[in-house]
Coordinates of C-alpha atoms in Angstrom, one line a residue:
Chain U
M1 CA 7.7 47.8 30.6
S2 CA 9.6 46.7 33.7
N3 CA 13.3 45.9 34.0
N4 CA 12.7 42.1 34.3
I5 CA 14.0 39.9 31.5
A6 CA 11.2 37.6 30.4
V7 CA 13.2 35.5 28.0
K8 CA 16.9 35.0 28.0
V9 CA 18.6 33.0 25.3
D10 CA 22.4 32.2 25.6
D11 CA 24.6 30.9 22.9
L12 CA 21.8 29.0 21.3
T13 CA 22.7 26.9 18.3
V14 CA 20.2 24.6 16.6
A15 CA 20.8 22.2 13.7
Y16 CA 18.6 20.0 11.5
N17 CA 20.6 16.9 10.4
Y18 CA 23.8 18.5 11.7
K19 CA 23.3 21.6 9.6
P20 CA 23.0 24.6 11.8
V21 CA 19.9 26.7 11.2
L22 CA 20.5 29.1 14.1
W23 CA 24.1 30.1 15.1
D24 CA 25.0 31.2 18.5
I25 CA 22.0 33.3 19.3
D26 CA 22.1 35.6 22.4
L27 CA 18.8 37.3 23.1
E28 CA 17.2 39.1 26.0
I29 CA 13.5 40.0 25.7
P30 CA 12.3 42.4 28.4
E31 CA 9.0 41.8 30.2
G32 CA 6.0 43.6 28.8
V33 CA 7.1 44.2 25.2
L34 CA 5.2 43.3 22.0
M35 CA 8.0 42.0 19.9
A36 CA 8.3 41.0 16.2
I37 CA 10.8 38.5 15.0
V38 CA 11.6 39.3 11.4
G39 CA 13.8 37.8 8.8
P40 CA 13.7 36.1 5.4
N41 CA 12.4 32.6 4.7
G42 CA 14.7 30.0 6.3
A43 CA 16.1 32.5 8.7
G44 CA 15.2 30.3 11.6
K45 CA 12.4 32.4 13.1
S46 CA 10.0 29.4 13.9
T47 CA 13.1 27.3 14.9
L48 CA 14.0 30.0 17.5
I49 CA 10.5 29.9 19.1
K50 CA 10.4 26.1 19.0
S51 CA 13.8 25.9 20.7
I52 CA 12.8 28.3 23.4
L53 CA 9.7 26.2 24.0
G54 CA 11.6 22.9 24.2
I55 CA 9.9 21.5 21.1
L56 CA 13.3 21.3 19.4
K57 CA 16.5 20.3 21.1
P58 CA 19.4 22.8 20.6
I59 CA 22.9 21.3 20.1
A60 CA 24.3 24.1 22.3
G61 CA 23.1 27.0 24.5
S62 CA 20.5 27.6 27.1
V63 CA 17.1 29.3 27.6
E64 CA 15.7 30.9 30.7
I65 CA 12.1 32.0 31.3
F66 CA 12.1 34.6 34.1
G67 CA 15.4 33.2 35.3
M68 CA 14.6 29.5 35.3
S69 CA 14.5 26.7 32.8
Y70 CA 11.5 26.4 30.5
A71 CA 10.5 23.0 32.1
K72 CA 10.0 24.8 35.4
Q73 CA 8.2 27.8 33.9
R74 CA 6.0 26.1 31.3
H75 CA 2.8 27.3 33.1
L76 CA 3.8 30.9 32.4
V77 CA 4.1 30.4 28.6
A78 CA 1.5 30.1 25.9
Y79 CA 2.2 29.1 22.3
V80 CA 0.3 29.6 19.0
P81 CA 1.8 27.4 16.3
Q82 CA 1.5 28.1 12.6
K83 CA -2.0 27.5 11.4
G84 CA -0.7 25.2 8.7
S85 CA 1.0 22.9 11.3
V86 CA -2.2 21.1 12.2
D87 CA -4.7 19.0 10.3
W88 CA -8.0 21.1 10.3
D89 CA -10.0 18.0 9.2
F90 CA -9.4 16.5 12.6
P91 CA -12.8 15.5 14.1
T92 CA -13.2 18.2 16.7
T93 CA -15.0 21.5 17.4
A94 CA -13.9 25.0 18.0
L95 CA -14.7 24.8 21.7
D96 CA -12.7 21.6 22.1
V97 CA -9.6 23.1 20.4
V98 CA -9.8 26.1 22.8
M99 CA -10.2 23.7 25.8
M100 CA -6.8 22.2 24.8
G101 CA -5.3 25.4 26.2
T102 CA -6.3 24.2 29.6
Y103 CA -4.6 20.8 29.4
G104 CA -1.2 22.2 30.5
S105 CA -2.5 23.3 33.9
L106 CA -4.4 20.1 34.3
G107 CA -1.4 17.9 33.8
W108 CA -1.4 14.2 32.9
I109 CA -4.6 12.1 33.1
K110 CA -6.8 14.7 34.8
R111 CA -9.7 15.7 32.6
P112 CA -11.1 19.2 31.8
G113 CA -14.4 19.9 33.7
Q114 CA -16.9 22.7 34.0
K115 CA -14.3 25.3 35.1
E116 CA -12.2 24.7 32.0
K117 CA -15.2 24.8 29.8
K118 CA -16.2 28.2 31.2
E119 CA -12.7 29.6 30.7
A120 CA -12.7 28.3 27.1
L121 CA -16.1 29.9 26.4
E122 CA -14.8 33.3 27.8
A123 CA -11.8 33.1 25.5
L124 CA -14.0 32.3 22.6
E125 CA -16.1 35.4 23.4
K126 CA -12.9 37.6 23.6
V127 CA -12.0 36.7 20.0
G128 CA -15.5 37.0 18.8
M129 CA -16.0 33.3 18.0
L130 CA -18.6 32.3 20.7
A131 CA -21.3 31.8 18.0
F132 CA -19.0 29.2 16.3
K133 CA -18.2 27.1 19.4
N134 CA -19.8 23.9 18.1
R135 CA -18.6 24.3 14.6
Q136 CA -16.4 21.6 13.2
I137 CA -13.0 23.2 12.7
S138 CA -12.7 22.4 9.0
Q139 CA -15.8 24.5 8.4
L140 CA -14.1 27.7 9.7
S141 CA -12.4 30.2 7.5
G142 CA -8.7 30.8 7.8
G143 CA -9.2 33.9 9.9
Q144 CA -11.6 32.1 12.2
Q145 CA -9.2 29.3 12.6
Q146 CA -6.5 31.7 13.6
R147 CA -8.9 33.3 16.2
I148 CA -9.5 29.9 17.6
F149 CA -5.8 29.4 18.0
L150 CA -5.5 32.8 19.7
A151 CA -8.4 31.9 22.1
R152 CA -6.6 28.7 22.9
A153 CA -3.5 30.7 24.0
L154 CA -5.6 33.2 25.9
V155 CA -7.2 30.4 28.0
Q156 CA -3.7 29.5 29.2
N157 CA -3.6 32.9 31.0
A158 CA 0.1 33.0 30.5
S159 CA 2.7 35.7 31.1
I160 CA 4.5 35.2 27.8
Y161 CA 2.9 34.5 24.5
F162 CA 4.7 33.1 21.5
M163 CA 2.9 33.3 18.2
D164 CA 4.2 31.8 14.9
E165 CA 2.8 34.0 12.0
P166 CA -0.6 34.7 13.4
F167 CA -1.4 37.0 10.5
Q168 CA -0.8 34.5 7.8
G169 CA -3.7 33.9 5.5
V170 CA -6.2 36.0 7.5
D171 CA -8.4 38.8 6.2
A172 CA -8.0 42.5 7.2
T173 CA -10.7 42.4 9.8
T174 CA -9.2 39.4 11.6
E175 CA -5.7 41.0 11.5
I176 CA -7.0 44.1 13.2
A177 CA -8.9 42.0 15.8
I178 CA -5.8 40.0 16.5
I179 CA -3.5 42.9 16.9
N180 CA -5.9 44.7 19.2
I181 CA -6.0 41.6 21.4
L182 CA -2.2 41.5 21.4
K183 CA -2.0 45.2 22.3
E184 CA -4.4 44.5 25.2
L185 CA -2.2 41.7 26.4
R186 CA 0.8 44.1 26.4
K187 CA -1.3 46.6 28.3
A188 CA -2.0 44.0 30.9
G189 CA 1.8 43.6 31.4
K190 CA 2.2 40.4 29.3
T191 CA 5.1 39.8 27.0
V192 CA 4.1 38.9 23.4
I193 CA 6.6 37.5 20.8
V194 CA 5.4 37.2 17.2
V195 CA 7.1 35.8 14.2
H196 CA 6.1 38.4 11.6
H197 CA 6.4 38.7 7.8
D198 CA 4.9 42.0 6.8
L199 CA 7.6 44.6 7.3
Q200 CA 5.3 47.5 6.5
T201 CA 3.2 46.9 9.7
V202 CA 6.1 46.4 12.1
P203 CA 6.3 50.1 13.4
E204 CA 2.5 50.2 13.7
Y205 CA 2.0 47.0 15.5
F206 CA 5.1 46.4 17.6
D207 CA 7.3 48.3 20.1
W208 CA 10.2 45.8 20.0
V209 CA 11.9 43.9 17.2
T210 CA 14.5 41.2 16.6
F211 CA 16.2 40.9 13.2
L212 CA 17.2 37.3 12.6
N213 CA 18.9 35.5 9.7
V214 CA 20.5 32.3 11.1
K215 CA 22.4 34.7 13.3
K216 CA 20.9 37.5 15.4
I217 CA 21.3 40.8 13.5
A218 CA 19.9 43.2 16.0
T219 CA 17.3 43.4 18.8
G220 CA 15.8 46.4 20.5
P221 CA 13.1 49.1 20.4
V222 CA 11.4 49.5 17.0
K223 CA 12.0 53.3 17.1
D224 CA 15.8 52.8 17.6
I225 CA 16.7 49.9 15.4
F226 CA 14.0 49.4 12.7
N227 CA 16.0 51.0 9.9
D228 CA 17.3 50.4 6.4
D229 CA 20.7 49.4 7.7
N230 CA 19.4 46.5 9.8
L231 CA 16.9 45.5 7.1
T232 CA 19.7 45.4 4.5
K233 CA 21.9 43.3 6.9
T234 CA 19.0 40.9 7.5
Y235 CA 17.6 40.5 4.0
G236 CA 20.9 40.8 2.2
I237 CA 19.6 43.3 -0.4
N238 CA 19.4 47.0 -0.4
Y239 CA 16.2 47.3 1.5
K240 CA 14.1 50.5 1.9
V241 CA 10.9 50.8 3.9
S242 CA 9.2 54.0 4.4
I243 CA 8.3 54.2 8.1
Q244 CA 4.9 55.8 8.5
E245 CA 4.8 58.4 11.1
Chain F
M1 CA -28.9 -23.1 17.3
M2 CA -25.4 -21.6 17.5
S3 CA -22.9 -24.0 18.9
N4 CA -20.6 -23.0 21.7
A5 CA -17.6 -23.0 19.3
Q6 CA -19.5 -20.7 16.9
F7 CA -20.3 -18.3 19.7
E8 CA -16.7 -18.3 20.9
I9 CA -15.3 -17.6 17.4
Q10 CA -17.6 -14.6 17.1
L11 CA -16.7 -13.4 20.6
I12 CA -13.0 -13.6 19.8
A13 CA -13.5 -11.9 16.4
S14 CA -15.5 -9.1 18.1
L15 CA -12.9 -8.5 20.8
V16 CA -10.2 -8.4 18.2
A17 CA -12.2 -5.9 16.2
I18 CA -12.6 -3.6 19.3
A19 CA -8.9 -4.0 20.3
C20 CA -7.9 -3.0 16.8
A21 CA -10.4 -0.2 16.2
I22 CA -9.1 1.9 19.2
P23 CA -5.4 2.3 18.2
G24 CA -6.5 2.2 14.5
T25 CA -8.6 5.4 15.0
F26 CA -5.5 7.3 16.1
L27 CA -3.3 5.7 13.4
V28 CA -5.7 6.9 10.8
L29 CA -5.9 10.4 12.3
R30 CA -2.1 10.5 12.5
K31 CA -1.8 9.4 8.8
M32 CA 0.1 6.4 9.9
A33 CA -2.0 3.6 8.4
M34 CA 1.0 2.1 6.6
I35 CA 2.9 1.8 9.9
S36 CA 0.3 -0.8 11.1
D37 CA 1.0 -2.8 7.9
A38 CA 4.7 -2.7 8.6
I39 CA 4.2 -3.7 12.2
S40 CA 1.9 -6.6 11.3
H41 CA 4.6 -8.1 9.0
S42 CA 7.7 -7.3 10.9
I43 CA 6.6 -8.9 14.1
L44 CA 7.1 -12.3 12.4
P45 CA 10.8 -12.8 13.5
G46 CA 9.7 -11.8 17.1
I47 CA 7.0 -14.4 17.1
V48 CA 9.4 -17.1 15.7
I49 CA 12.1 -16.3 18.2
G50 CA 9.5 -16.1 21.0
F51 CA 8.1 -19.5 19.9
F52 CA 11.6 -21.1 20.1
I53 CA 12.0 -19.9 23.6
T54 CA 8.5 -20.5 24.9
Q55 CA 7.0 -23.2 22.6
D56 CA 3.6 -21.6 23.2
L57 CA 2.0 -19.2 20.7
N58 CA -0.1 -17.6 23.5
S59 CA 2.7 -17.0 26.0
P60 CA 2.9 -13.5 27.3
L61 CA 6.7 -13.6 26.8
L62 CA 6.2 -14.3 23.1
I63 CA 3.7 -11.5 22.8
L64 CA 6.2 -9.1 24.5
L65 CA 9.1 -10.2 22.3
A66 CA 7.0 -9.8 19.1
A67 CA 5.7 -6.4 20.2
L68 CA 9.4 -5.4 20.7
T69 CA 10.0 -6.2 17.1
G70 CA 7.1 -4.0 16.2
I71 CA 8.7 -1.1 18.2
L72 CA 12.0 -1.9 16.5
T73 CA 10.3 -1.4 13.1
V74 CA 9.0 2.0 14.1
V75 CA 12.4 3.0 15.4
L76 CA 14.2 1.8 12.3
V77 CA 11.7 3.6 10.0
E78 CA 12.1 6.8 11.9
Y79 CA 15.9 6.5 12.0
I80 CA 16.1 5.9 8.2
Q81 CA 13.7 8.7 7.6
K82 CA 15.7 11.1 9.8
T83 CA 18.8 10.8 7.6
G84 CA 16.7 12.8 5.1
L85 CA 17.9 10.5 2.3
V86 CA 14.6 8.7 1.8
K87 CA 10.9 9.6 2.6
E88 CA 8.8 7.9 5.2
D89 CA 6.9 5.5 2.9
T90 CA 10.2 4.4 1.3
A91 CA 11.6 3.8 4.8
I92 CA 8.6 1.7 5.7
G93 CA 8.9 -0.3 2.4
L94 CA 12.6 -0.9 3.2
V95 CA 12.3 -2.0 6.8
F96 CA 9.3 -4.4 7.1
P97 CA 10.1 -6.8 4.2
I98 CA 13.6 -7.3 5.6
L99 CA 12.3 -8.1 9.1
F100 CA 9.5 -10.3 7.6
S101 CA 11.9 -12.2 5.5
I102 CA 14.2 -12.9 8.5
G103 CA 11.1 -14.4 10.1
V104 CA 10.3 -16.5 7.0
I105 CA 13.8 -17.9 6.9
L106 CA 13.8 -18.7 10.6
I107 CA 10.5 -20.6 10.1
A108 CA 11.9 -22.5 7.1
K109 CA 15.1 -23.4 8.8
N110 CA 13.8 -24.4 12.2
A111 CA 10.0 -24.7 12.6
N112 CA 8.9 -26.8 9.7
D113 CA 7.5 -29.5 11.9
V114 CA 5.5 -27.3 14.3
H115 CA 2.2 -25.4 14.1
L116 CA 3.8 -22.2 12.7
D117 CA 3.9 -21.6 9.0
V118 CA 3.8 -18.5 6.9
D119 CA 0.2 -19.0 5.8
A120 CA -1.0 -19.2 9.4
V121 CA 0.8 -16.0 10.2
L122 CA -0.6 -14.1 7.2
L123 CA -4.2 -15.4 7.3
G124 CA -4.6 -16.8 10.8
E125 CA -7.3 -19.4 11.4
L126 CA -10.1 -18.3 13.6
A127 CA -12.0 -21.5 13.1
F128 CA -9.3 -23.4 15.2
A129 CA -9.2 -20.8 18.0
P130 CA -11.9 -22.6 20.2
F131 CA -9.8 -25.8 20.2
D132 CA -6.8 -24.4 22.1
R133 CA -8.3 -24.2 25.6
L134 CA -6.9 -22.5 28.7
I135 CA -7.1 -25.1 31.5
I136 CA -6.6 -23.8 35.1
S137 CA -6.2 -26.6 37.7
G138 CA -8.2 -29.0 35.6
V139 CA -11.0 -26.5 34.8
D140 CA -11.6 -25.4 31.2
V141 CA -12.0 -21.6 31.3
G142 CA -12.3 -21.0 27.6
P143 CA -10.2 -20.6 24.5
K144 CA -6.7 -19.3 25.2
S145 CA -6.9 -16.6 22.4
L146 CA -10.1 -15.2 24.1
W147 CA -8.1 -14.6 27.3
V148 CA -5.1 -13.1 25.4
I149 CA -7.2 -10.7 23.4
G150 CA -9.5 -10.0 26.3
S151 CA -6.5 -9.0 28.5
I152 CA -5.0 -6.8 25.8
L153 CA -8.4 -5.1 25.2
I154 CA -8.8 -4.3 28.9
V155 CA -5.4 -2.7 29.0
T156 CA -6.1 -0.8 25.8
I157 CA -9.4 0.6 27.1
G158 CA -7.8 1.5 30.4
L159 CA -5.1 3.4 28.7
L160 CA -7.5 5.1 26.3
I161 CA -9.6 6.4 29.2
A162 CA -6.6 7.5 31.2
F163 CA -4.8 9.2 28.3
F164 CA -7.6 10.3 26.0
K165 CA -6.8 14.0 26.5
E166 CA -3.1 13.4 25.8
L167 CA -3.8 11.2 22.8
K168 CA -6.1 13.9 21.4
I169 CA -3.8 16.9 21.8
S170 CA -0.6 15.1 20.6
T171 CA -2.5 13.8 17.5
F172 CA -4.0 17.2 16.7
D173 CA -1.2 19.5 17.6
A174 CA 2.1 17.8 18.6
G175 CA 3.8 21.2 18.9
L176 CA 1.4 22.5 21.5
A177 CA 1.4 19.2 23.3
A178 CA 5.2 19.4 23.6
S179 CA 5.1 23.0 24.8
L180 CA 2.6 22.1 27.5
G181 CA 4.8 19.2 28.7
F182 CA 3.0 16.3 27.2
S183 CA 5.9 14.6 25.4
P184 CA 4.6 13.6 22.0
A185 CA 7.4 11.0 21.9
I186 CA 6.1 9.2 24.9
I187 CA 2.5 9.2 23.5
H188 CA 3.8 8.1 20.1
Y189 CA 5.7 5.2 21.4
G190 CA 2.9 4.3 23.8
L191 CA 0.5 4.1 20.8
M192 CA 3.1 2.1 18.8
T193 CA 3.5 -0.3 21.7
I194 CA -0.2 -0.9 22.1
S195 CA -0.6 -1.3 18.3
S196 CA 2.2 -3.8 18.3
I197 CA 0.9 -5.8 21.3
T198 CA -2.7 -5.8 19.8
T199 CA -1.3 -7.0 16.4
V200 CA 0.6 -9.9 18.0
G201 CA -2.3 -10.8 20.2
A202 CA -4.7 -10.8 17.3
F203 CA -2.5 -12.3 14.6
D204 CA -2.9 -15.9 15.8
A205 CA -6.6 -15.7 15.5
V206 CA -7.1 -13.5 12.4
G207 CA -3.7 -13.2 10.7
A208 CA -1.4 -10.3 9.9
I209 CA -3.4 -9.0 6.9
L210 CA -6.8 -9.0 8.7
V211 CA -5.2 -7.2 11.7
V212 CA -4.4 -4.3 9.3
A213 CA -7.9 -4.3 7.9
L214 CA -9.5 -4.3 11.3
M215 CA -7.3 -1.4 12.4
I216 CA -7.7 0.9 9.4
A217 CA -11.0 0.1 7.7
P218 CA -13.4 0.7 10.6
A219 CA -11.6 4.0 11.5
A220 CA -11.6 5.2 7.9
T221 CA -15.3 4.4 7.7
A222 CA -16.1 6.2 11.0
Y223 CA -14.1 9.2 9.8
L224 CA -16.6 9.8 7.0
L225 CA -19.5 9.9 9.3
T226 CA -18.6 12.2 12.3
N227 CA -16.8 15.3 13.4
D228 CA -16.3 14.1 16.9
L229 CA -13.4 12.1 18.1
K230 CA -15.3 10.1 20.8
R231 CA -18.0 9.2 18.3
M232 CA -15.4 8.3 15.7
L233 CA -14.0 5.8 18.2
L234 CA -17.5 4.4 19.0
Y235 CA -18.5 4.1 15.3
A236 CA -15.1 2.4 14.4
I237 CA -15.8 -0.1 17.2
G238 CA -19.3 -0.6 15.9
F239 CA -18.2 -1.2 12.3
G240 CA -15.5 -3.5 13.4
V241 CA -17.8 -5.7 15.5
F242 CA -20.5 -5.7 12.8
S243 CA -18.0 -6.8 10.2
A244 CA -16.6 -9.4 12.5
I245 CA -20.0 -11.0 13.2
S246 CA -21.5 -10.6 9.7
G247 CA -18.2 -11.8 8.2
Y248 CA -18.3 -14.9 10.3
W249 CA -21.8 -15.8 9.0
L250 CA -20.8 -15.0 5.5
A251 CA -17.9 -17.4 5.8
H252 CA -20.3 -19.9 7.4
G253 CA -22.7 -19.6 4.4
L254 CA -20.0 -19.7 1.7
D255 CA -17.8 -22.3 3.5
A256 CA -14.9 -19.8 3.1
S257 CA -12.1 -18.4 5.2
I258 CA -13.5 -16.5 8.2
A259 CA -10.6 -13.9 8.1
G260 CA -11.2 -13.4 4.4
S261 CA -14.9 -12.9 4.8
I262 CA -14.5 -10.5 7.7
T263 CA -12.1 -8.4 5.6
T264 CA -14.6 -8.5 2.7
M265 CA -17.4 -7.2 5.0
L266 CA -15.0 -4.4 6.2
G267 CA -14.5 -3.4 2.6
L268 CA -18.2 -3.5 1.8
V269 CA -19.1 -1.4 4.8
F270 CA -16.5 1.1 3.9
L271 CA -17.7 1.2 0.2
L272 CA -21.3 1.8 1.3
V273 CA -20.4 4.6 3.7
Y274 CA -18.0 6.1 1.1
L275 CA -20.8 6.3 -1.4
F276 CA -23.7 7.2 0.9
A277 CA -22.4 9.2 3.8
P278 CA -24.6 12.2 4.3
N279 CA -22.0 14.9 4.1
K280 CA -18.6 13.5 3.0
G281 CA -20.0 10.6 0.8
V282 CA -19.3 10.7 -2.9
I283 CA -23.0 10.9 -3.9
A284 CA -23.6 13.8 -1.4
V285 CA -20.6 15.7 -2.8
L286 CA -21.6 15.1 -6.4
Y287 CA -25.2 16.2 -5.6
R288 CA -24.0 19.4 -4.0
E289 CA -21.7 20.1 -6.9
K290 CA -24.6 19.7 -9.4
Q291 CA -26.9 21.9 -7.3
Q292 CA -24.2 24.6 -7.2
R293 CA -23.5 24.4 -10.9
T294 CA -27.2 24.8 -11.7
E295 CA -27.7 27.7 -9.3
V296 CA -24.7 29.5 -10.6
S297 CA -26.1 29.1 -14.1
L298 CA -29.4 30.4 -12.9
L299 CA -27.8 33.5 -11.4
T300 CA -25.8 34.1 -14.7
F301 CA -29.0 33.8 -16.6
L302 CA -30.9 36.3 -14.4
L303 CA -28.0 38.8 -14.6
H304 CA -28.2 38.5 -18.3
L305 CA -31.9 39.2 -18.4
K306 CA -31.4 42.2 -16.1
N307 CA -28.6 43.6 -18.3
H308 CA -30.5 43.3 -21.6
S309 CA -33.8 44.9 -22.4
E310 CA -33.7 44.1 -26.1
E311 CA -36.0 41.3 -27.0
S312 CA -33.5 39.4 -29.2
E313 CA -31.3 38.9 -26.1
R314 CA -34.2 37.6 -24.1
H315 CA -35.6 35.1 -26.6
V316 CA -35.7 31.5 -25.4
N317 CA -33.6 30.2 -28.3
H318 CA -31.0 32.8 -27.5
L319 CA -30.0 30.7 -24.5
N320 CA -28.8 28.0 -26.7
E321 CA -27.3 30.2 -29.4
H322 CA -25.7 32.9 -27.5
I323 CA -25.0 32.0 -23.9
N324 CA -23.6 28.8 -25.4
W325 CA -25.5 26.3 -23.2
Q326 CA -26.6 22.8 -24.1
K327 CA -30.4 22.3 -24.5
V328 CA -30.6 20.2 -21.4
R329 CA -28.9 22.8 -19.3
S330 CA -31.0 25.7 -20.6
K331 CA -34.1 23.7 -19.9
T332 CA -33.0 22.9 -16.3
V333 CA -32.1 26.5 -15.6
L334 CA -35.4 27.9 -17.2
D335 CA -37.4 25.3 -15.2
L336 CA -35.7 26.3 -12.0
A337 CA -36.2 30.0 -12.6
L338 CA -39.9 29.4 -13.4
K339 CA -40.5 27.2 -10.4
N340 CA -39.1 29.9 -8.2
N341 CA -41.2 32.6 -9.8
M342 CA -38.1 34.5 -11.0
I343 CA -39.1 34.8 -14.6
Q344 CA -42.1 35.0 -16.8
F345 CA -42.8 34.2 -20.5
D346 CA -44.4 36.2 -23.1
K347 CA -44.4 34.4 -26.5
N348 CA -40.9 32.9 -25.9
I349 CA -39.6 36.2 -24.7
V350 CA -38.3 35.9 -21.1
S351 CA -38.4 38.7 -18.6
L352 CA -37.8 39.0 -14.8
T353 CA -40.7 39.0 -12.4
E354 CA -40.8 41.4 -9.6
K355 CA -39.2 38.8 -7.3
G356 CA -36.6 38.0 -9.9
Q357 CA -35.7 41.7 -10.1
L358 CA -35.3 42.0 -6.4
F359 CA -33.2 38.8 -6.1
T360 CA -30.9 39.9 -9.0
T361 CA -30.5 43.4 -7.7
Q362 CA -29.5 42.1 -4.3
A363 CA -27.2 39.5 -5.8
I364 CA -25.4 42.2 -7.8
D365 CA -24.9 44.3 -4.7
Y366 CA -23.2 41.4 -3.0
I367 CA -21.1 40.5 -6.0
I368 CA -19.7 44.1 -6.4
T369 CA -19.0 44.4 -2.7
N370 CA -17.2 41.0 -2.7
E371 CA -19.6 39.4 -0.3
D372 CA -20.5 36.4 -2.6
G373 CA -20.9 34.3 0.5
K374 CA -24.1 36.1 1.4
I375 CA -25.8 35.0 -1.8
E376 CA -26.0 31.6 -0.3
H377 CA -28.1 32.9 2.6
M378 CA -30.2 34.9 0.2
K379 CA -31.0 31.7 -1.7
D380 CA -32.7 30.3 1.5
D381 CA -35.0 33.3 1.5
F382 CA -35.9 33.4 -2.2
F383 CA -35.8 29.8 -3.4
L384 CA -38.8 27.5 -3.0
F385 CA -36.9 24.8 -5.0
R386 CA -33.1 24.3 -5.1
G387 CA -31.1 23.4 -8.2

């Protein structure tokens, strides 16, 4: 972990129909961490990611990626949306979906060619899905679909990865495969930010954590701040987790 | 022999079909079929106002004005929907009848004596299209509507080729498109603009209702036949052109409305594909379900034989009495088991063959280790005949 700040969020407030779902968030994410964002349903976890990525417009506040606006640093960022956010009956193949990860570096109008195809095939291999490259995406299992999404992010060769619930609806094997890839990314110096639901696995998977419930409750190293106090503040009930050593 | 006018009508209908199928494919994939219905009706006031200004139904200014009304429809629908007070379909149902009725009143008040009435707008009249010629310095260069729809089609194809990648990503995953810098809003309104312009350009020839049919039906038909976006576009174009030409000859034979006949053909083509499409068709789905039902019954039966050595449990009649199956089903299952050499008979007592034993043992292994999926592959190895 270096001393650089990968993502800096200042006074961010986001509202749907004038009803704030995120209040005045200040957040600094150091480069090279594997961070979980945890919080109850409706806490604004996905909203936070989408606001950082410019998909949602905040009503106040600012976001910096390595010291500059997101629009300038887009090429450094990869995003894995929630699996349920797309229509898997869309007429396309696994390879084609992964190729979409290359569209950002291509820019408008330019089409993907052999180079992009080669990168996409390599990414498919990394997530163990090369054999399924020509499969129509609706014929993949939930875990396979999630791997395709991960491959699409890998192909972007970014510095920061945002993932919205990558473990939702996947089998145990896929979960392990995904977390291993995320740990490899961290080892390569990348910053990985994951919206996460399973509190039990936080200490095992992540080294950094942000507690969120409309406001930021706490952020920092898992070993320092992942405790019953913060969990109770975030989830509002007397929360107890046994942290496995 | 086909007359020149007949050829021109079919050419116009075909070009309209292609120009509609392209945006239509994306509307269907974006689950926005109803928006095309809304646009096709709400452009009426735009057309009327444009007609007052230009006095020419084929004027580019009229087409632009009317297309703006189409965009206005989309903006209003989204604005009402964003308040969160009503859902999208309700918002559509609120906006387009109001705009349409404004157009109806404008026509009734001001345009009674001109070639512009509600019937013409709703149904169009393709048969008259060849009579309205474009004359450039005294030379007849063809029907005006052919030039209008031809120009729109060229622009549409140009945009499709240039922005195919952007259309694909923003349709499949708007969130990713936004994060990569491809503004989904720009692509959305671009598509809406093209849909509106195409609708206006086509309505004079084929009418507002047929425009909707030509946008949605070919794309919906193509969707049932392919898993590839480019092919879906090509198939949709193919179905559109086929329906346009065959619909024309149907109208010719029946002496009926061309627009109505083309729409009928679109419906028929969809129905045929809906029933007979190889994978997604109704019959293919029913057949697969029946096959699966029989094969699950067969497996149940084989497991039963393996679990019971006592003869009373293995008697043929027992199938009806104890496993609680109808006669027909028992017979189907027994026949399938026999054909595949899984069972043998000894005076109405059924027992597993060696192959049946092997199959059942393996199947049980897969069932208890929760790998039911592998039974499907096993069937390929063991079954000579499927259920």
